[in-house]
Coordinates of C-alpha atoms in Angstrom, one line a residue:
M1 CA 61.7 171.9 161.1
V2 CA 59.5 174.5 162.4
N3 CA 60.7 177.3 164.2
E4 CA 58.4 180.3 163.4
G5 CA 57.3 182.9 165.6
P6 CA 53.9 183.4 166.4
S7 CA 52.2 186.8 164.9
L8 CA 52.3 190.4 166.2
E9 CA 48.7 190.2 166.2
R10 CA 49.0 187.0 169.4
C11 CA 51.7 188.9 170.9
D12 CA 49.5 192.3 171.1
D13 CA 46.7 190.2 172.7
T14 CA 48.9 188.1 174.9
S15 CA 50.7 191.2 176.4
A16 CA 47.6 193.3 177.3
Q17 CA 45.9 189.8 178.9
S18 CA 49.1 189.5 180.5
F19 CA 48.9 193.0 182.1
D20 CA 45.9 192.3 183.1
A21 CA 46.5 189.8 184.7
V22 CA 48.6 191.2 187.1
Q23 CA 46.4 193.6 187.6
G24 CA 43.7 191.5 188.8
D25 CA 45.8 189.2 191.0
P26 CA 49.0 190.8 192.5
S27 CA 49.6 187.2 194.0
V28 CA 50.1 185.5 190.1
S29 CA 53.0 183.7 188.9
A30 CA 55.5 186.1 187.1
Q31 CA 56.6 184.3 183.6
P32 CA 59.5 186.7 182.6
S33 CA 59.2 187.6 178.3
V34 CA 62.3 186.2 176.6
S35 CA 63.9 186.6 173.2
T36 CA 66.0 184.3 171.1
Q37 CA 68.9 185.4 172.7
P38 CA 69.1 185.3 176.3
S39 CA 67.5 188.8 177.6
V40 CA 64.1 189.9 179.0
S41 CA 62.3 193.0 178.4
A42 CA 62.9 195.9 181.5
Q43 CA 59.2 195.3 182.5
P44 CA 58.7 191.1 182.0
S45 CA 54.9 190.5 181.3
V46 CA 53.3 187.0 182.9
S47 CA 50.7 185.5 182.5
A48 CA 47.5 183.9 184.8
Q49 CA 48.3 179.9 183.7
P50 CA 51.6 178.2 183.7
S51 CA 53.6 178.3 180.8
S52 CA 53.7 175.1 178.9
S53 CA 57.3 176.1 177.4
A54 CA 59.5 173.6 176.9
Y55 CA 61.5 174.1 179.9
P56 CA 58.8 173.0 182.3
G57 CA 60.5 174.2 185.7
T58 CA 61.2 178.1 185.3
S59 CA 57.6 179.7 186.2
A60 CA 57.6 180.8 189.6
Q61 CA 57.1 178.2 193.2
P62 CA 54.4 178.9 194.6
S63 CA 55.8 180.0 197.4
G64 CA 53.9 183.2 197.9
L65 CA 56.7 185.6 197.9
V66 CA 56.3 188.6 195.7
Q67 CA 58.4 192.2 195.5
H68 CA 58.1 195.1 193.5
S69 CA 60.3 195.7 190.8
S70 CA 62.8 197.9 191.4
L71 CA 64.1 199.2 187.8
G72 CA 62.9 201.9 187.4
P73 CA 63.8 204.7 184.4
E74 CA 67.1 205.7 186.8
E75 CA 68.2 202.0 186.8
L76 CA 67.0 201.0 183.2
G77 CA 69.1 204.7 181.7
S78 CA 72.5 203.0 183.6
I79 CA 72.3 199.6 181.0
K80 CA 75.1 199.9 179.4
V81 CA 78.7 198.1 178.3
S82 CA 81.2 198.1 180.0
K83 CA 84.8 198.5 178.1
R84 CA 86.3 196.6 180.4
R85 CA 84.5 193.5 178.9
W86 CA 86.8 192.4 176.1
A87 CA 89.7 192.4 178.3
V88 CA 87.8 190.0 180.6
V89 CA 87.2 187.7 177.9
L90 CA 90.4 188.4 176.2
V91 CA 92.2 187.4 179.4
F92 CA 90.1 184.0 179.8
S93 CA 90.6 182.5 176.1
C94 CA 94.1 183.0 177.5
Y95 CA 94.3 181.0 180.3
S96 CA 91.6 178.5 178.9
M97 CA 94.1 178.6 175.9
C98 CA 97.2 177.6 178.1
N99 CA 95.0 175.0 179.9
A100 CA 94.2 173.0 176.2
F101 CA 97.6 173.4 175.6
Q102 CA 98.3 171.1 178.3
W103 CA 95.5 168.7 177.5
I104 CA 96.6 168.1 173.9
Q105 CA 100.5 168.4 174.4
Y106 CA 101.2 164.8 175.2
G107 CA 98.7 163.2 173.0
S108 CA 100.0 165.3 169.9
I109 CA 103.5 163.4 169.7
N110 CA 102.4 160.2 171.3
N111 CA 104.7 158.0 170.5
I112 CA 107.8 160.2 171.9
F113 CA 106.5 160.6 175.3
M114 CA 105.5 156.4 174.8
N115 CA 109.5 155.9 174.2
F116 CA 110.5 158.4 177.2
Y117 CA 108.7 157.2 179.6
G118 CA 108.8 153.5 178.5
V119 CA 104.9 153.2 179.3
S120 CA 102.3 152.1 176.9
S121 CA 100.0 154.2 174.5
L122 CA 97.0 153.7 177.0
A123 CA 98.8 155.5 179.9
I124 CA 99.7 158.5 177.0
D125 CA 96.3 158.5 176.5
W126 CA 94.7 158.5 180.0
L127 CA 97.3 162.5 180.4
S128 CA 94.5 163.1 177.7
M129 CA 91.6 161.2 178.9
C130 CA 91.9 162.5 182.6
Y131 CA 90.6 165.8 181.6
M132 CA 87.9 163.8 181.0
L133 CA 87.3 161.7 184.1
T134 CA 88.4 164.9 186.3
Y135 CA 85.7 166.7 185.2
I136 CA 82.8 164.3 185.2
V137 CA 83.6 163.9 189.1
L138 CA 84.2 167.9 189.8
L139 CA 81.4 169.2 187.9
L140 CA 78.5 169.7 190.4
P141 CA 80.4 170.7 193.2
V142 CA 82.4 173.4 190.9
A143 CA 78.7 174.7 189.5
W144 CA 77.7 174.9 193.1
L145 CA 80.7 177.2 193.9
L146 CA 80.3 179.6 190.4
E147 CA 77.0 180.3 191.6
K148 CA 78.0 180.7 195.0
Y149 CA 81.7 182.5 194.9
G150 CA 80.6 184.0 191.4
L151 CA 83.1 184.6 188.1
R152 CA 86.4 186.4 189.9
T153 CA 87.1 183.1 192.4
I154 CA 86.2 180.9 189.7
A155 CA 87.9 182.5 187.2
L156 CA 91.6 182.9 189.8
T157 CA 91.7 179.5 191.0
G158 CA 91.4 177.9 187.7
S159 CA 94.2 179.9 186.5
A160 CA 96.2 179.0 189.8
L161 CA 95.4 175.6 188.6
N162 CA 96.6 175.7 185.8
C163 CA 99.4 177.2 186.9
L164 CA 100.5 174.6 189.6
G165 CA 100.1 171.7 187.4
A166 CA 102.3 172.9 184.8
W167 CA 105.2 173.9 187.3
V168 CA 104.8 170.3 188.6
K169 CA 105.7 168.6 185.6
L170 CA 109.1 170.0 185.6
G171 CA 109.4 167.6 188.5
S172 CA 109.7 164.6 185.3
L173 CA 112.0 164.5 183.4
K174 CA 113.2 161.5 184.2
P175 CA 111.8 158.0 182.7
H176 CA 111.0 157.3 185.6
L177 CA 109.0 159.9 186.7
F178 CA 106.3 159.1 185.0
P179 CA 103.5 159.4 188.2
V180 CA 105.2 163.1 188.6
T181 CA 103.7 164.3 184.6
M182 CA 100.3 162.5 185.3
L183 CA 100.0 164.2 188.8
G184 CA 100.6 167.3 186.8
Q185 CA 98.3 166.5 184.6
V186 CA 95.8 165.6 186.7
I187 CA 96.1 169.6 188.6
C188 CA 95.8 171.1 185.3
S189 CA 92.8 168.8 184.7
V190 CA 91.2 169.7 187.8
A191 CA 91.7 174.0 186.3
Q192 CA 89.7 173.0 182.9
V193 CA 86.8 171.9 185.7
F194 CA 86.5 175.8 186.5
I195 CA 86.9 176.8 182.7
L196 CA 84.8 175.1 180.7
G197 CA 81.6 175.9 182.2
M198 CA 82.5 179.8 182.1
P199 CA 81.8 181.4 178.5
S200 CA 78.0 182.0 178.2
R201 CA 78.5 182.9 182.2
I202 CA 80.8 185.9 181.0
A203 CA 78.9 186.6 177.9
S204 CA 75.6 186.8 179.7
V205 CA 76.8 188.7 182.6
W206 CA 80.0 191.3 180.8
F207 CA 78.0 191.1 177.2
G208 CA 75.2 193.5 175.4
A209 CA 71.7 190.7 174.3
N210 CA 73.3 191.5 170.4
E211 CA 77.1 190.8 171.8
V212 CA 76.1 187.3 173.7
S213 CA 76.4 184.7 171.2
T214 CA 79.8 185.8 169.6
A215 CA 81.5 186.6 172.6
C216 CA 80.8 183.4 174.1
S217 CA 82.2 182.2 170.5
L218 CA 85.6 184.5 171.3
A219 CA 85.8 182.5 174.9
V220 CA 85.3 179.1 173.5
F221 CA 87.7 180.7 170.5
G222 CA 90.3 180.4 173.6
N223 CA 90.2 176.9 174.2
Q224 CA 90.4 175.8 170.3
L225 CA 93.5 177.6 170.1
G226 CA 94.7 176.2 172.3
I227 CA 94.4 172.6 171.6
A228 CA 95.7 174.0 167.7
I229 CA 99.3 175.1 169.3
G230 CA 99.2 171.9 171.1
F231 CA 99.3 170.3 168.0
L232 CA 101.6 172.8 166.3
V233 CA 104.4 173.7 168.8
P234 CA 105.4 169.9 170.6
P235 CA 106.5 168.2 168.1
V236 CA 108.9 171.1 166.6
L237 CA 110.4 171.4 170.1
V238 CA 110.6 167.9 170.9
P239 CA 112.0 165.6 168.4
N240 CA 112.0 161.8 168.0
I241 CA 115.3 161.4 169.4
N242 CA 116.7 158.0 170.8
D243 CA 118.7 160.0 173.7
K244 CA 117.0 160.1 176.4
D245 CA 119.0 162.8 178.0
K246 CA 118.4 165.1 174.9
L247 CA 114.6 164.4 175.3
A248 CA 114.7 165.3 178.4
Y249 CA 116.1 168.6 177.8
H250 CA 114.1 169.4 174.5
I251 CA 110.9 168.5 176.7
S252 CA 112.0 170.7 180.0
I253 CA 112.0 173.3 177.0
M254 CA 108.5 173.1 176.6
F255 CA 107.4 172.7 180.5
Y256 CA 109.3 176.4 180.9
I257 CA 107.3 178.2 178.0
I258 CA 104.3 176.7 179.1
G259 CA 104.9 177.3 183.9
G260 CA 106.2 180.9 182.8
V261 CA 103.3 181.4 180.2
A262 CA 100.2 180.2 183.2
T263 CA 103.0 182.6 185.7
F264 CA 101.9 185.7 183.6
L265 CA 98.4 184.2 182.8
F266 CA 97.5 183.7 186.5
I267 CA 98.8 187.6 187.1
L268 CA 96.7 189.2 184.7
V269 CA 93.6 187.0 185.8
I270 CA 93.8 188.6 189.2
I271 CA 94.7 192.1 187.8
V272 CA 92.2 192.4 184.9
F273 CA 89.3 190.5 186.3
K274 CA 86.1 192.0 188.0
E275 CA 82.9 190.0 189.3
K276 CA 80.8 192.2 186.8
P277 CA 80.4 195.2 185.2
K278 CA 79.5 198.5 187.5
H279 CA 76.4 198.5 185.5
P280 CA 73.8 196.2 184.0
P281 CA 74.7 195.4 179.9
S282 CA 71.4 193.9 179.0
R283 CA 67.9 193.8 181.0
A284 CA 68.1 190.6 181.5
Q285 CA 70.7 191.6 184.0
S286 CA 68.7 194.0 185.0
L287 CA 66.1 191.5 186.2
S288 CA 68.6 189.2 187.6
Y289 CA 70.0 191.6 189.8
A290 CA 66.6 193.0 190.9
L291 CA 65.0 188.9 190.6
A292 CA 68.4 187.9 193.2
S293 CA 67.3 185.2 195.7
S294 CA 69.4 183.6 198.4
D295 CA 67.3 180.9 198.7
A296 CA 68.0 179.3 195.3
S297 CA 67.6 175.5 194.9
Y298 CA 70.7 174.2 193.2
L299 CA 69.3 170.4 193.2
S300 CA 66.1 171.4 191.8
S301 CA 67.7 173.9 189.0
I302 CA 69.4 170.1 188.1
V303 CA 66.1 168.0 187.9
R304 CA 64.2 170.4 186.2
L305 CA 66.8 169.9 183.5
F306 CA 67.4 166.8 182.9
K307 CA 62.6 167.1 182.9
N308 CA 63.2 169.0 179.8
L309 CA 63.3 166.4 177.3
S310 CA 64.7 168.6 174.7
F311 CA 67.9 169.9 176.5
V312 CA 68.8 166.0 177.1
L313 CA 68.1 165.2 173.7
L314 CA 70.7 168.5 173.2
V315 CA 73.0 166.8 176.1
I316 CA 73.2 163.5 174.5
T317 CA 73.9 164.7 170.9
Y318 CA 76.1 167.6 172.4
G319 CA 77.9 164.3 173.9
L320 CA 78.5 162.4 170.7
N321 CA 79.8 164.9 168.7
A322 CA 82.4 166.8 171.4
G323 CA 83.3 163.1 172.2
A324 CA 83.9 162.0 168.7
F325 CA 86.3 165.0 168.2
Y326 CA 88.0 164.2 171.6
A327 CA 88.8 160.9 170.6
L328 CA 89.5 162.0 167.5
S329 CA 92.4 164.4 169.1
T330 CA 93.6 162.4 171.4
L331 CA 94.4 159.1 168.8
L332 CA 95.0 161.7 166.1
N333 CA 99.2 161.2 165.9
R334 CA 98.9 157.5 166.4
M335 CA 97.1 156.7 162.9
V336 CA 98.8 160.1 161.5
I337 CA 102.3 157.3 161.8
L338 CA 100.8 154.3 161.0
H339 CA 99.9 155.5 157.7
Y340 CA 102.5 157.9 157.2
P341 CA 105.3 156.5 159.4
G342 CA 108.3 159.4 160.8
E343 CA 106.0 162.0 159.8
E344 CA 105.0 163.5 163.9
V345 CA 105.8 167.6 162.3
N346 CA 103.3 166.9 159.8
A347 CA 100.6 165.1 162.2
G348 CA 100.7 167.6 164.2
R349 CA 100.1 170.5 161.8
I350 CA 97.0 168.2 160.6
G351 CA 95.5 168.3 163.9
L352 CA 96.4 172.6 163.9
T353 CA 94.3 172.3 160.3
I354 CA 91.3 170.7 162.1
V355 CA 91.4 173.7 165.1
I356 CA 92.0 176.3 162.9
A357 CA 89.6 174.8 160.7
G358 CA 87.3 174.5 163.7
M359 CA 88.0 178.1 164.9
F360 CA 87.1 179.6 161.9
G361 CA 84.1 177.6 162.3
A362 CA 82.8 178.5 165.4
M363 CA 83.5 182.6 165.1
I364 CA 80.8 181.7 161.6
S365 CA 78.4 180.1 163.7
G366 CA 78.6 183.0 166.8
I367 CA 78.2 185.6 163.8
W368 CA 75.6 184.0 162.3
L369 CA 72.9 182.9 165.3
D370 CA 73.7 186.6 166.7
K371 CA 72.0 187.9 162.9
S372 CA 69.4 184.8 162.6
K373 CA 68.3 183.1 165.6
T374 CA 68.0 180.0 164.4
Y375 CA 69.4 177.8 166.8
K376 CA 68.0 174.7 165.7
E377 CA 68.5 174.6 162.2
T378 CA 72.0 176.3 162.1
T379 CA 72.4 173.2 164.9
L380 CA 71.3 170.8 162.3
V381 CA 73.1 171.8 159.0
V382 CA 76.3 171.3 161.0
Y383 CA 75.8 168.6 162.7
I384 CA 75.1 166.5 160.1
M385 CA 78.3 168.1 157.6
A386 CA 80.2 166.8 160.3
L387 CA 79.0 163.4 160.1
V388 CA 79.9 164.0 155.8
G389 CA 83.3 165.5 156.6
M390 CA 84.0 162.3 158.9
V391 CA 82.5 160.5 156.4
V392 CA 85.2 161.4 154.3
Y393 CA 88.1 161.3 156.3
T394 CA 87.5 157.6 157.0
L395 CA 87.9 157.1 153.4
T396 CA 91.0 159.5 152.5
L397 CA 93.6 158.8 155.1
N398 CA 94.4 155.9 154.1
L399 CA 95.2 156.8 150.4
G400 CA 98.9 157.8 151.0
H401 CA 98.4 162.0 150.0
L402 CA 99.2 164.4 153.0
W403 CA 97.4 167.2 151.5
V404 CA 94.3 165.6 150.8
V405 CA 94.5 164.5 155.0
F406 CA 95.1 168.2 155.3
L407 CA 92.3 169.3 153.3
T408 CA 89.6 166.4 154.9
A409 CA 90.8 167.3 158.1
G410 CA 89.9 170.8 158.1
T411 CA 86.8 170.2 156.2
L412 CA 86.1 167.8 159.4
G413 CA 87.6 170.2 161.9
F414 CA 85.6 173.2 160.2
F415 CA 81.8 171.5 161.0
M416 CA 82.9 169.1 164.0
T417 CA 84.1 172.4 166.3
G418 CA 82.4 174.8 165.1
Y419 CA 79.4 172.7 166.6
L420 CA 80.9 173.3 169.7
P421 CA 79.5 177.2 170.9
L422 CA 76.8 176.3 169.1
G423 CA 75.7 173.9 171.5
F424 CA 76.3 176.2 174.3
E425 CA 73.8 178.9 173.2
F426 CA 71.3 176.3 172.5
A427 CA 71.5 174.6 175.5
V428 CA 70.7 178.6 177.4
E429 CA 68.2 178.6 175.0
L430 CA 66.9 175.9 175.7
T431 CA 67.0 176.1 179.5
Y432 CA 66.7 179.9 180.4
P433 CA 66.5 181.5 182.8
E434 CA 68.2 178.3 184.5
S435 CA 72.3 178.4 185.0
E436 CA 74.0 179.1 182.0
G437 CA 77.1 177.4 183.6
M438 CA 75.2 174.5 184.5
S439 CA 73.5 174.3 181.6
S440 CA 76.9 174.6 179.3
G441 CA 78.3 171.9 182.4
L442 CA 75.9 168.9 181.8
L443 CA 77.5 169.7 178.1
N444 CA 80.4 168.8 178.8
V445 CA 79.9 166.3 181.2
S446 CA 78.0 164.5 178.3
A447 CA 81.0 165.1 176.3
Q448 CA 83.7 164.0 178.2
V449 CA 81.8 160.8 178.9
F450 CA 81.9 160.1 176.0
G451 CA 85.2 161.4 175.2
I452 CA 87.0 158.7 177.6
I453 CA 84.5 156.0 176.2
F454 CA 85.4 156.5 172.0
T455 CA 88.9 156.8 172.9
I456 CA 89.6 153.4 174.5
S457 CA 87.2 151.9 172.4
Q458 CA 88.2 154.0 168.9
G459 CA 92.2 152.7 170.5
Q460 CA 91.1 148.9 171.0
I461 CA 90.0 148.9 167.5
I462 CA 92.7 150.7 166.2
D463 CA 95.1 148.8 167.4
K464 CA 93.4 145.3 166.6
Y465 CA 92.0 146.5 163.7
G466 CA 93.4 149.4 161.7
T467 CA 92.4 153.1 161.3
M468 CA 88.9 152.3 158.9
P469 CA 87.4 150.4 161.3
G470 CA 88.3 152.7 164.1
N471 CA 87.0 155.8 162.1
I472 CA 83.9 154.0 161.1
F473 CA 83.5 153.6 164.5
L474 CA 82.8 157.0 165.2
C475 CA 81.2 157.3 161.8
V476 CA 78.0 155.4 163.5
F477 CA 77.5 157.3 167.0
L478 CA 77.5 160.9 164.4
T479 CA 75.1 159.4 162.6
L480 CA 73.2 158.7 165.3
G481 CA 73.4 162.2 167.0
S482 CA 72.2 163.4 163.8
A483 CA 68.7 162.0 163.6
L484 CA 68.6 162.5 167.1
T485 CA 69.3 166.6 166.4
G486 CA 66.9 165.8 163.4
E487 CA 64.1 164.6 166.6
L488 CA 65.0 167.7 169.0
L489 CA 64.3 169.3 165.7
R490 CA 60.4 168.5 165.0
G491 CA 60.0 169.9 169.0
K492 CA 57.8 172.6 169.8
G493 CA 59.9 175.6 170.1
T494 CA 62.5 176.7 172.6
G495 CA 59.7 177.8 174.5
K496 CA 60.9 181.5 174.1
A497 CA 59.2 184.6 172.6
E498 CA 60.4 185.6 169.2
P499 CA 62.7 188.5 168.4
Q500 CA 59.5 190.1 167.0
C501 CA 57.2 189.2 169.8
L502 CA 59.6 190.9 172.2
D503 CA 59.5 194.1 170.8
Q504 CA 55.7 193.8 170.8
M505 CA 55.5 193.2 174.4
E506 CA 58.0 195.6 175.4
T507 CA 56.3 198.7 173.4
H508 CA 52.7 197.7 174.6
E509 CA 55.1 197.3 179.1
E510 CA 56.6 200.9 178.3
E511 CA 53.3 201.7 177.4
D512 CA 51.0 200.6 180.1
S513 CA 53.7 201.9 182.9
N514 CA 53.9 205.7 181.0
T515 CA 50.0 205.7 181.2
R516 CA 49.4 203.6 184.7
K517 CA 52.2 204.5 186.8
A518 CA 51.2 201.2 188.5
P519 CA 55.0 199.2 190.2
T520 CA 55.6 196.2 188.3
V521 CA 54.2 193.1 190.3
I522 CA 56.9 190.4 190.2
S523 CA 56.8 186.9 191.4
E524 CA 60.5 185.3 192.7
V525 CA 61.7 182.4 190.5
H526 CA 63.0 180.0 193.0
F527 CA 65.8 177.7 191.2

């Protein structure tokens, strides 16, 4: 559990040697100095030798292309945050919330939709799992679109598809029209691919260095709120009745509400969402503007990410945790109804408790990371507590006391959902300066893969052996995830400079700039 930063004296030596290396050899590879937040000093230090950091591919490629830094005093003075940033993250959170609601709206009243459409529980489960499968298939194309066309285009596409899917479902209000509701859900699942990879990108493009983790948590917050509403509202709007005509009427109310909300949010995206602020909000963004390269290699970025052993471990552990959460959310109604028949509304409230507690966990995690920068330690503690919460939930589900289930489920949700923004931010920390959209996208692919595996497997186990063996199944994999997270903690740090070191480097760079008035030479980094 070593995450100690280098001494200040070491930082001084490194900064001085780096400046001398640049002056002695203008063609030397440039390695930007980086803080624990994804931000970079205005005039990055460079080293004569390639860095042996946790991410093996971040040094400049031997292309020989060199350009002078354009970050003069005027540009540095223009670094400031935009007031629009809060509107952008709020609108994103809202349409992410709408999309997440549509993911869980069937699963939260699984038994009612089984009765209405006359299909098996697995068919209803696929209305949730299609989100996971679609994401796996479309991640790479959508991530490429995000890199090529930017935030605004992706936001417009995602919100438009979310709106379209919501209205298609209104054509499925007859028991024989299950394929139509599946089509609408698939469209919404495609919209989800344009949503899940954006939180870390929005945070880094629109927010200052000290706000990044908090902004990322706010963006994730909307998705979790949508799941919470998806647990709470459907059992209230759609009662468990046998008259299919009346049932269709209640379902139509839910579909009309979500269609109207999705349309309103699409209009807001058109009005509010911009590609980027007028002025860069941090030095990292200033540097990214200056080093923008048109010949970036998309596939080479993926290759470098998979060569990063620490990131690969994080992908696996994140997938195990998030996959367990997806399975638990999808099957919660079935598990609660088995032990507490006729309690569809309380099953939704238990799901709501899980997600609301998780949102508090996510917010606290983001604020804590902004202040402490203890990515590894915080990740391990939260992961272990998620395992403990799952074990306690498993042992108490069948005791016959709903209030106990509410309590244990809330504790589980606080840590299991609170882990999600930790994974996003830790991925950015491990892989900088690779694309935030790519790293978070690969985390989500892992989550979807494990989510499908866990949902199908746990569902079969519950049907044949009961809820306790099904939950023990998840406990086993969370134990594996905790062990792998501990192994990740043994690595050689994140490969990035500690805050104290960064401050010292920046001081040296400013002094050198003032005394020598020499242009900074930066070698382009090719991804």
